[in-house]
Coordinates of C-alpha atoms and ligand atoms in Angstrom, one line a residue:
M1 CA 5.4 -23.8 -17.8
N2 CA 4.0 -19.9 -17.9
I3 CA 6.6 -18.5 -15.9
I4 CA 7.4 -15.0 -16.7
V5 CA 11.6 -14.8 -16.5
L6 CA 13.6 -11.6 -16.9
R7 CA 16.7 -12.0 -17.8
K8 CA 19.3 -9.4 -18.9
W9 CA 20.5 -9.2 -22.4
S10 CA 23.1 -10.2 -23.9
F11 CA 24.9 -9.8 -27.2
T12 CA 23.9 -12.8 -28.1
D13 CA 20.0 -12.0 -28.5
K14 CA 20.8 -10.0 -31.4
A15 CA 18.5 -12.3 -33.6
E16 CA 16.2 -13.0 -31.4
L17 CA 15.6 -8.9 -30.7
I18 CA 15.6 -8.3 -34.1
A19 CA 12.8 -11.2 -34.6
L20 CA 11.0 -9.3 -31.6
C21 CA 11.0 -5.6 -32.8
N22 CA 9.6 -7.2 -36.4
A23 CA 7.0 -8.3 -35.4
V24 CA 5.6 -6.7 -32.2
D25 CA 2.1 -4.6 -32.4
R26 CA 3.5 -0.9 -32.9
T27 CA -0.3 0.7 -32.2
Y28 CA 0.6 2.1 -28.8
L29 CA 4.9 2.1 -29.3
S30 CA 6.4 5.4 -29.2
D31 CA 8.0 6.2 -32.5
R32 CA 11.5 6.0 -30.9
M33 CA 11.7 2.4 -32.3
P34 CA 12.7 2.1 -36.0
F35 CA 10.9 0.0 -38.6
P36 CA 11.9 -2.4 -40.3
Y37 CA 14.3 -2.9 -37.2
T38 CA 17.8 -3.7 -38.5
E39 CA 20.8 -5.2 -37.8
D40 CA 22.4 -2.1 -37.0
D41 CA 19.7 -0.6 -34.6
A42 CA 20.5 -3.7 -32.6
D43 CA 23.3 -3.5 -32.5
W44 CA 23.1 0.1 -31.4
W45 CA 20.4 -1.0 -28.4
L46 CA 22.6 -3.9 -27.4
G47 CA 25.7 -1.8 -26.4
M48 CA 23.6 1.1 -25.2
V49 CA 21.9 -1.4 -22.3
S50 CA 25.5 -3.1 -21.6
L51 CA 26.4 0.8 -21.1
N52 CA 23.8 1.6 -19.1
E53 CA 22.3 -1.4 -17.2
G54 CA 22.1 -1.0 -13.4
K55 CA 23.4 2.8 -13.9
H56 CA 20.6 4.7 -16.0
G57 CA 17.8 2.1 -16.3
I58 CA 17.1 -1.6 -15.8
F59 CA 16.5 -3.3 -19.1
R60 CA 14.9 -6.7 -19.5
A61 CA 14.1 -9.5 -21.9
I62 CA 10.7 -11.1 -20.9
T63 CA 11.3 -14.6 -21.2
L64 CA 8.4 -17.5 -21.2
D65 CA 10.1 -21.3 -21.2
G66 CA 13.6 -19.3 -22.2
K67 CA 12.1 -18.0 -25.5
I68 CA 12.1 -13.7 -25.6
I69 CA 8.1 -12.7 -25.9
G70 CA 8.7 -8.7 -25.3
S71 CA 11.1 -6.7 -23.6
V72 CA 10.7 -3.8 -20.5
S73 CA 13.2 -1.7 -19.3
V74 CA 12.6 1.7 -16.7
E75 CA 14.9 3.9 -17.5
R76 CA 16.1 7.2 -15.4
N77 CA 14.8 10.6 -15.8
S78 CA 18.2 12.5 -16.9
V79 CA 17.3 15.4 -14.8
N80 CA 15.4 14.5 -12.0
R81 CA 17.4 11.0 -10.8
K82 CA 15.1 9.6 -8.4
E83 CA 12.6 9.3 -11.2
G84 CA 12.4 6.3 -14.0
E85 CA 9.9 5.9 -16.8
L86 CA 8.5 2.5 -17.8
G87 CA 8.2 1.5 -21.1
Y88 CA 7.5 -2.6 -22.0
M89 CA 6.5 -4.1 -25.2
L90 CA 4.9 -7.7 -25.4
L91 CA 4.1 -10.0 -29.0
T92 CA 0.4 -9.7 -29.2
E93 CA -0.1 -13.8 -28.8
H94 CA 0.7 -13.2 -25.3
W95 CA -1.3 -10.3 -24.4
S96 CA -4.4 -10.8 -21.6
K97 CA -2.7 -13.4 -19.9
G98 CA -1.6 -11.9 -17.3
F99 CA 2.0 -11.3 -18.4
A100 CA 2.4 -7.8 -18.5
T101 CA 0.9 -7.3 -15.1
E102 CA 3.5 -9.9 -13.8
T103 CA 6.5 -7.8 -15.9
V104 CA 5.8 -4.5 -14.8
A105 CA 5.9 -5.9 -10.9
Q106 CA 9.1 -7.6 -11.1
I107 CA 10.5 -4.3 -12.9
C108 CA 9.2 -2.1 -10.7
E109 CA 10.8 -4.3 -7.7
I110 CA 14.1 -4.1 -9.4
A111 CA 14.3 -1.0 -10.4
F112 CA 13.1 1.2 -7.4
R113 CA 15.9 -1.2 -5.1
E114 CA 18.7 -0.7 -7.8
L115 CA 18.3 2.9 -8.9
D116 CA 16.9 4.0 -5.9
L117 CA 13.9 5.7 -6.8
D118 CA 11.6 7.9 -5.4
K119 CA 9.2 7.0 -8.5
I120 CA 8.4 5.3 -11.7
T121 CA 6.2 7.0 -14.4
A122 CA 4.5 5.5 -17.7
N123 CA 3.1 7.6 -20.4
V124 CA 0.0 5.4 -22.0
Y125 CA -2.3 5.9 -24.6
E126 CA -6.0 6.7 -23.5
R127 CA -7.3 3.8 -25.6
N128 CA -4.6 1.5 -24.5
I129 CA -7.4 0.2 -22.1
A130 CA -5.4 -3.0 -21.6
S131 CA -2.5 -1.3 -20.3
I132 CA -4.4 1.4 -17.9
R133 CA -5.5 -2.2 -16.2
V134 CA -2.0 -3.6 -16.4
L135 CA -0.5 -0.6 -14.7
E136 CA -3.4 0.1 -12.0
K137 CA -3.2 -3.3 -11.1
N138 CA 0.7 -2.5 -10.1
G139 CA -0.6 0.7 -7.9
F140 CA 0.0 3.5 -10.7
D141 CA -2.4 6.3 -10.0
F142 CA -3.1 8.3 -13.5
D143 CA -2.5 12.4 -13.1
S144 CA -5.5 14.1 -13.8
H145 CA -4.1 16.0 -16.9
G146 CA -2.5 14.1 -19.6
V147 CA 1.2 14.6 -21.4
T148 CA -1.0 15.3 -24.2
A149 CA -4.4 15.4 -25.1
D150 CA -4.3 11.5 -25.9
I151 CA -1.6 10.2 -23.4
K152 CA -1.9 10.3 -20.1
Q153 CA 0.9 9.7 -17.1
A154 CA 0.5 7.4 -14.8
V155 CA 3.0 7.2 -11.4
K156 CA 3.9 4.4 -9.2
R157 CA 5.8 5.9 -5.9
S158 CA 8.4 3.6 -3.8
E159 CA 6.9 2.5 -0.7
T160 CA 9.5 3.4 1.3
P161 CA 10.6 7.3 1.1
A162 CA 14.1 8.4 -0.7
S163 CA 16.8 8.5 2.5
T164 CA 18.0 11.7 3.2
T165 CA 21.9 12.0 1.9
I166 CA 24.1 13.1 4.3
I167 CA 27.7 14.2 3.4
A168 CA 29.9 14.8 6.1
G169 CA 33.7 15.2 6.3
P170 CA 36.1 18.4 7.1
C171 CA 36.1 21.5 5.4
S172 CA 39.8 20.8 4.2
V173 CA 41.9 17.6 3.9
E174 CA 44.7 18.5 6.1
S175 CA 46.6 15.4 6.8
E176 CA 46.4 11.8 6.4
T177 CA 45.6 11.4 10.1
Q178 CA 43.2 13.9 10.5
I179 CA 41.3 12.4 7.1
I180 CA 41.3 8.8 7.9
A181 CA 40.1 9.3 11.7
T182 CA 37.8 12.1 10.7
A183 CA 36.0 9.1 7.7
Q184 CA 36.6 6.3 10.0
A185 CA 34.6 7.8 12.9
L186 CA 31.7 9.2 10.4
A187 CA 31.8 5.8 8.8
Q188 CA 30.1 4.4 12.3
I189 CA 27.1 6.9 12.1
P190 CA 24.5 5.2 9.5
E191 CA 23.0 8.0 8.3
V192 CA 26.3 9.6 7.1
T193 CA 26.3 8.4 3.1
M194 CA 29.6 10.6 1.8
L195 CA 32.2 11.7 3.3
R196 CA 33.3 15.3 1.9
G197 CA 37.0 17.1 2.0
G198 CA 38.2 19.9 0.2
I199 CA 41.6 19.4 -1.8
W200 CA 41.8 23.0 -3.1
K201 CA 40.4 25.8 -0.6
P202 CA 39.6 29.2 -2.7
R203 CA 40.7 31.6 -0.4
T204 CA 39.8 35.7 0.0
R205 CA 43.0 36.6 1.3
P206 CA 46.8 35.0 0.1
D207 CA 48.8 33.5 2.2
A208 CA 46.0 31.2 4.1
F209 CA 45.9 27.6 3.9
E210 CA 45.1 26.7 0.3
G211 CA 44.7 22.9 0.6
R212 CA 46.7 20.4 0.2
G213 CA 46.6 19.7 -3.6
E214 CA 47.5 15.8 -4.7
D215 CA 48.8 14.6 -1.5
G216 CA 45.4 15.5 0.0
L217 CA 43.5 13.5 -2.8
I218 CA 45.8 10.5 -1.9
W219 CA 44.8 10.7 1.9
L220 CA 41.3 11.1 0.8
R221 CA 41.5 7.8 -1.3
E222 CA 42.6 6.1 1.8
A223 CA 40.3 7.5 3.9
K224 CA 37.4 5.8 1.4
Q225 CA 39.1 2.1 1.3
E226 CA 39.2 2.9 5.4
S227 CA 35.8 3.9 6.2
G228 CA 34.1 2.2 2.8
L229 CA 32.4 6.0 2.6
P230 CA 32.4 7.3 -0.9
T231 CA 34.0 10.4 -1.4
I232 CA 33.2 14.0 -3.1
T233 CA 35.6 17.3 -3.1
E234 CA 35.7 20.5 -5.2
V235 CA 36.7 21.0 -8.3
A236 CA 37.1 24.3 -9.4
T237 CA 39.8 24.0 -13.1
P238 CA 39.9 21.3 -15.6
A239 CA 42.8 20.5 -14.2
H240 CA 41.4 19.7 -11.1
V241 CA 38.8 17.4 -12.5
E242 CA 41.5 15.4 -14.0
L243 CA 43.2 14.8 -10.7
V244 CA 39.8 13.8 -9.1
L245 CA 39.4 11.4 -11.7
K246 CA 42.6 9.9 -11.4
Y247 CA 42.4 9.1 -7.6
D248 CA 38.9 7.6 -8.0
V249 CA 37.0 10.6 -6.1
D250 CA 33.1 9.6 -6.6
A251 CA 31.5 12.7 -6.9
L252 CA 32.5 16.2 -7.2
W253 CA 31.3 20.3 -6.5
I254 CA 31.2 23.1 -7.9
G255 CA 32.1 25.9 -5.3
A256 CA 30.1 28.9 -4.7
R257 CA 32.8 31.3 -6.2
T258 CA 33.2 29.0 -9.1
V259 CA 29.7 28.8 -10.1
V260 CA 29.7 32.8 -10.3
N261 CA 32.1 32.9 -13.6
P262 CA 30.6 31.3 -16.4
F263 CA 34.0 30.9 -18.1
S264 CA 35.2 28.4 -15.6
V265 CA 31.9 26.3 -15.6
Q266 CA 31.9 26.4 -19.4
Q267 CA 35.7 25.0 -18.7
L268 CA 34.7 22.6 -16.2
A269 CA 31.4 21.2 -18.0
D270 CA 33.9 20.9 -21.2
A271 CA 36.5 18.7 -19.0
L272 CA 33.3 17.0 -17.5
Q273 CA 32.2 15.7 -21.2
G274 CA 32.1 12.2 -21.8
T275 CA 32.3 10.9 -17.8
D276 CA 29.6 9.8 -15.4
I277 CA 30.8 11.4 -12.1
P278 CA 28.1 13.0 -10.6
V279 CA 27.9 16.8 -10.3
F280 CA 26.9 19.0 -7.3
I281 CA 26.6 22.3 -8.5
K282 CA 26.7 24.7 -5.6
N283 CA 24.8 28.4 -5.8
P284 CA 26.9 31.5 -6.9
V285 CA 27.6 33.8 -3.9
S286 CA 25.5 36.6 -5.3
P287 CA 21.6 35.7 -5.3
D288 CA 21.3 34.9 -8.7
L289 CA 18.5 32.1 -9.8
R290 CA 19.5 32.2 -13.4
L291 CA 23.1 32.4 -13.2
W292 CA 22.8 29.1 -11.1
I293 CA 20.1 27.3 -13.4
G294 CA 22.5 28.4 -16.0
A295 CA 25.7 26.6 -14.6
F296 CA 23.0 23.6 -14.4
E297 CA 22.6 24.3 -18.2
R298 CA 26.1 24.1 -19.2
F299 CA 26.7 20.6 -17.6
Q300 CA 23.2 19.2 -19.3
K301 CA 25.0 20.4 -22.5
A302 CA 28.0 18.5 -21.6
G303 CA 26.0 15.5 -21.3
V304 CA 26.4 15.4 -17.6
K305 CA 23.2 13.0 -16.4
Q306 CA 23.8 12.9 -12.6
L307 CA 23.1 16.7 -11.5
A308 CA 22.3 18.1 -8.0
A309 CA 22.3 21.1 -6.4
I310 CA 23.6 22.1 -3.2
H311 CA 22.3 25.6 -1.3
R312 CA 25.3 27.1 0.8
G313 CA 23.5 30.5 1.2
F314 CA 24.2 33.4 -0.4
S315 CA 26.3 36.7 0.4
Y316 CA 23.9 39.6 1.4
Y317 CA 23.3 43.4 1.9
K318 CA 21.4 42.8 5.4
E319 CA 22.6 41.9 8.7
S320 CA 22.0 38.4 9.8
P321 CA 23.9 35.9 12.3
Y322 CA 24.1 33.9 9.3
R323 CA 27.3 33.4 7.4
N324 CA 25.5 33.3 4.4
Y325 CA 21.8 34.5 4.0
P326 CA 19.9 31.7 3.2
L327 CA 17.0 33.1 0.9
W328 CA 15.2 29.7 1.1
E329 CA 13.1 31.0 -1.7
I330 CA 15.8 30.5 -4.5
P331 CA 17.0 26.9 -4.1
I332 CA 12.7 25.9 -3.9
E333 CA 12.4 27.4 -7.2
L334 CA 15.4 26.1 -8.6
T335 CA 14.4 22.5 -7.7
R336 CA 10.7 23.2 -8.6
Q337 CA 12.0 24.8 -12.2
L338 CA 14.8 21.8 -12.4
G339 CA 13.4 19.1 -10.7
V340 CA 17.2 18.1 -9.4
P341 CA 18.2 17.0 -6.1
L342 CA 18.6 19.5 -3.2
I343 CA 21.6 19.0 -0.7
T344 CA 21.5 22.3 2.2
D345 CA 25.1 22.8 3.2
V346 CA 24.2 24.1 6.5
S347 CA 27.7 24.8 7.7
H348 CA 28.6 27.5 5.4
I349 CA 24.8 29.0 5.7
C350 CA 25.6 29.0 9.4
G351 CA 29.3 29.8 10.0
N352 CA 28.8 28.9 13.4
R353 CA 27.9 25.5 15.3
E354 CA 25.1 26.9 17.5
L355 CA 22.8 27.7 14.2
L356 CA 23.4 24.1 12.8
L357 CA 20.7 22.3 14.2
P358 CA 17.3 24.9 13.9
T359 CA 19.2 25.6 10.5
A360 CA 19.0 21.9 9.0
Q361 CA 16.0 21.2 11.0
K362 CA 14.4 24.3 8.4
A363 CA 15.8 22.4 5.4
L364 CA 14.4 19.1 6.1
D365 CA 11.1 20.5 7.2
L366 CA 11.5 22.5 3.7
A367 CA 11.9 19.2 2.1
T368 CA 15.6 19.2 1.2
D369 CA 17.0 16.2 0.3
G370 CA 19.9 16.4 1.9
L371 CA 22.2 17.8 4.2
M372 CA 25.9 19.0 3.9
I373 CA 28.1 19.3 7.5
E374 CA 31.5 20.0 8.1
C375 CA 33.4 17.7 10.4
H376 CA 36.7 17.2 12.0
I377 CA 38.2 14.8 14.1
N378 CA 39.0 18.4 16.1
P379 CA 37.1 21.3 14.8
D380 CA 39.0 24.0 16.9
E381 CA 42.5 23.2 15.4
A382 CA 40.8 23.3 12.0
L383 CA 42.9 24.9 8.9
T384 CA 39.6 26.5 7.6
D385 CA 36.5 27.0 8.8
A386 CA 36.8 26.0 12.4
R387 CA 34.1 28.1 13.8
Q388 CA 31.6 26.4 12.0
Q389 CA 32.8 22.6 11.8
I390 CA 31.9 19.9 14.5
T391 CA 33.1 16.9 15.7
P392 CA 31.7 13.2 14.9
E393 CA 30.1 13.0 17.7
A394 CA 28.4 16.0 17.5
L395 CA 27.1 15.0 14.0
K396 CA 25.7 11.6 15.5
Q397 CA 24.1 14.1 18.4
L398 CA 22.7 16.5 16.0
L399 CA 21.3 13.8 13.7
S400 CA 19.8 12.3 16.3
S401 CA 17.5 15.4 17.7
L402 CA 16.3 16.1 13.7
I403 CA 13.2 15.1 12.5
F404 CA 13.1 13.3 9.4
R405 CA 10.0 14.2 7.8
A406 CA 8.3 11.7 5.5
K407 CA 9.4 13.1 2.1
K408 CA 7.4 11.2 -0.2
S409 CA 5.7 9.0 0.9
G410 CA 2.5 7.6 -1.2
S411 CA -0.1 8.5 0.8
V412 CA 1.3 12.1 1.6
E413 CA 2.0 12.6 -1.6
H414 CA -1.3 11.7 -2.6
D415 CA -3.3 13.9 -0.2
L416 CA -0.4 16.8 -1.4
A417 CA -1.1 16.0 -5.1
E418 CA -5.4 16.2 -4.5
L419 CA -4.8 20.4 -2.4
R420 CA -2.4 21.2 -4.7
G421 CA -5.0 20.6 -7.2
E422 CA -7.6 22.4 -5.5
I423 CA -4.7 25.5 -5.1
D424 CA -4.2 25.5 -8.6
D425 CA -8.1 25.9 -9.3
I426 CA -8.3 28.5 -7.1
D427 CA -5.2 30.7 -8.7
G428 CA -6.8 30.1 -11.8
E429 CA -10.0 31.7 -10.4
L430 CA -8.4 35.0 -8.8
L431 CA -6.4 35.3 -12.0
Q432 CA -9.6 35.0 -13.7
L433 CA -11.1 37.6 -11.2
L434 CA -7.8 39.7 -11.8
A435 CA -8.5 39.8 -15.7
R436 CA -11.7 41.1 -15.1
R437 CA -11.0 43.5 -12.2
M438 CA -8.4 45.1 -14.7
E439 CA -11.5 45.1 -17.2
V440 CA -13.5 47.3 -15.7
S441 CA -10.9 49.3 -14.4
A442 CA -9.2 50.0 -17.9
Q443 CA -13.2 51.2 -18.7
I444 CA -13.2 53.8 -16.0
G445 CA -9.7 55.0 -17.7
E446 CA -11.5 55.5 -20.3
Y447 CA -14.3 57.5 -18.7
K448 CA -12.1 59.2 -16.9
K449 CA -10.0 60.4 -20.4
Q450 CA -13.2 61.7 -21.4
N451 CA -14.2 63.6 -18.5
N452 CA -10.9 64.7 -17.8
V453 CA -10.7 63.4 -14.3
A454 CA -7.4 62.5 -12.1
V455 CA -6.8 59.1 -12.4
V456 CA -5.5 58.5 -8.7
Q457 CA -8.3 59.6 -6.4
M458 CA -6.4 59.6 -2.7
D459 CA -9.8 59.8 -0.4
R460 CA -11.4 56.8 -2.4
W461 CA -8.4 54.6 -2.6
K462 CA -7.6 54.9 1.2
K463 CA -11.2 54.1 1.8
I464 CA -11.4 51.2 0.2
L465 CA -8.2 50.3 1.3
A466 CA -9.6 50.5 4.7
D467 CA -12.6 48.8 4.1
H468 CA -11.0 46.1 2.7
I469 CA -8.5 45.3 5.5
E470 CA -11.8 45.1 8.0
T471 CA -13.0 42.6 6.0
G472 CA -10.3 40.7 5.1
H473 CA -10.1 40.5 9.6
D474 CA -13.8 39.3 9.2
L475 CA -12.1 36.3 7.0
G476 CA -9.3 36.0 9.1
L477 CA -6.5 37.7 6.8
D478 CA -3.7 39.2 7.5
A479 CA -4.0 42.9 7.6
G480 CA -0.6 42.9 5.7
L481 CA -1.3 40.7 3.2
V482 CA -4.7 42.3 2.4
S483 CA -2.9 45.9 1.9
A484 CA 0.1 43.8 0.1
V485 CA -2.4 42.3 -2.4
F486 CA -4.7 45.4 -2.9
E487 CA -1.8 48.0 -3.3
A488 CA 0.2 45.6 -5.8
I489 CA -3.5 45.8 -7.6
H490 CA -4.3 49.5 -6.9
Q491 CA -0.9 50.2 -8.7
A492 CA -1.2 48.0 -12.3
S493 CA -4.8 49.3 -12.3
V494 CA -3.3 53.3 -12.3
E495 CA -0.4 52.1 -14.8
R496 CA -3.4 51.1 -16.8
Q497 CA -5.4 54.0 -16.6
S498 CA -2.4 56.2 -16.8
H499 CA -1.3 54.7 -20.1
I500 CA -5.1 55.0 -21.5
M501 CA -4.7 58.5 -20.5
E502 CA -1.4 59.0 -22.5
E503 CA -2.9 57.4 -25.7
Ligands
PEP1 C1 34.0 24.5 1.1 O1 32.4 23.5 0.9 O2 33.8 24.3 2.0 C2 33.4 26.1 0.3 C3 34.4 26.1 0.2 O3 32.6 26.0 0.3 P1 31.6 27.2 -0.9 O4 31.9 26.9 -2.0 O5 30.2 27.0 -0.4 O6 32.2 28.9 -0.7
MN2 MN1 34.4 25.4 4.7

């Protein structure tokens, strides 16, 4: 009948799988697949598939009239959860009949839906013209630069932009009625995707309310059943991890005071080894990007696959209207380096209700993946962080006032990719020019040394700067920018020339 059906693998497919893997043309396959393909290989692979199916990947047998003729999968990227990688193989006698195109169409549809992905990538050899066609027909775009000299990366983006995660709930779980009433009210707000509630509270001073502990976990589990919302709470010790897993909490976060301590982070990573609960890592209270990244590395090394960042602002020496200074450039750099989803905890950044709206809007404008907002059925009576918590009603208002920017919709991202490419080219030219300028500056240094002339000629420098600011002004450039750039360049030149003098 020539109808391609993708079906899930089962352990009874072992013999057919071995036959397929030994028969398939290996010219363009990744060398991950062993040859000859043995029973052990098949056992391992079918076991892996049954553990990961629907969570970390979609794996299907390609069948024609009930016979397996190939294999296809989309596997979730272990660092960027919203990204999946496509791979497929098809027996040679079934090539050039449109089967691969049909297979890729079907698997992409399933993977976008079931894994909630933003994009699917595929690495393909440049000479593999047939596969490139298949991907093009399925709406994949090709990156201008390849993965290696002979491998290109193709990308297909989800047509529905990924939704924004909204994590709401009280700072602390205080009582059974408080958490259940809050959860029920939040469940009425369609944008809310997750219920938060602190069980163990890190307090600045002793004798303050430190959370309800295990009782709170029982109530949080009830609130989840009542509202249907998945739950998240903070853990700070391996004992907390054990209890959180025992009471079916769906995700956990590591608090800002814990992330500063590598010993604690390592203990938590060890305690989470072998589990598959998502872990959200708050920024450390101190503005220390490397320390934050280090925490991610500890969990990655422990095999934790679902990781996300929570930006909650930083302790800072400057006076500011915020409880914790946002320093937006730090979370942006973190996501640039790690590619993890980013949640903005506007409540702990602001510390008060008034700033929540502009701060949440700013986060969305900077393309955050989600917001964490503290909500309490009766905020003024809250046992912790009363000033920053809002009612579910106020949250509803707030969410309806926010403009959710198209984050990763296909065409926007495509246009941006082109503009970014242009920026990269310009930056490259700037660097070349800078290198040339430094070279000339070094030659001047040599000359000054031989002729005993001082490095800094203040009058000349002042004149150059004034001229540049004027020229910049004519070009529409801000005087602050021009002087900052040229001061940095001048300083580097002076250092280079002094170095030459000393040699
Ligand atoms: C909290 O989320 O209630 C909390 C204690 O946060 P942080 O670790 O960011 O201070
Ligand atoms: Mn709080």
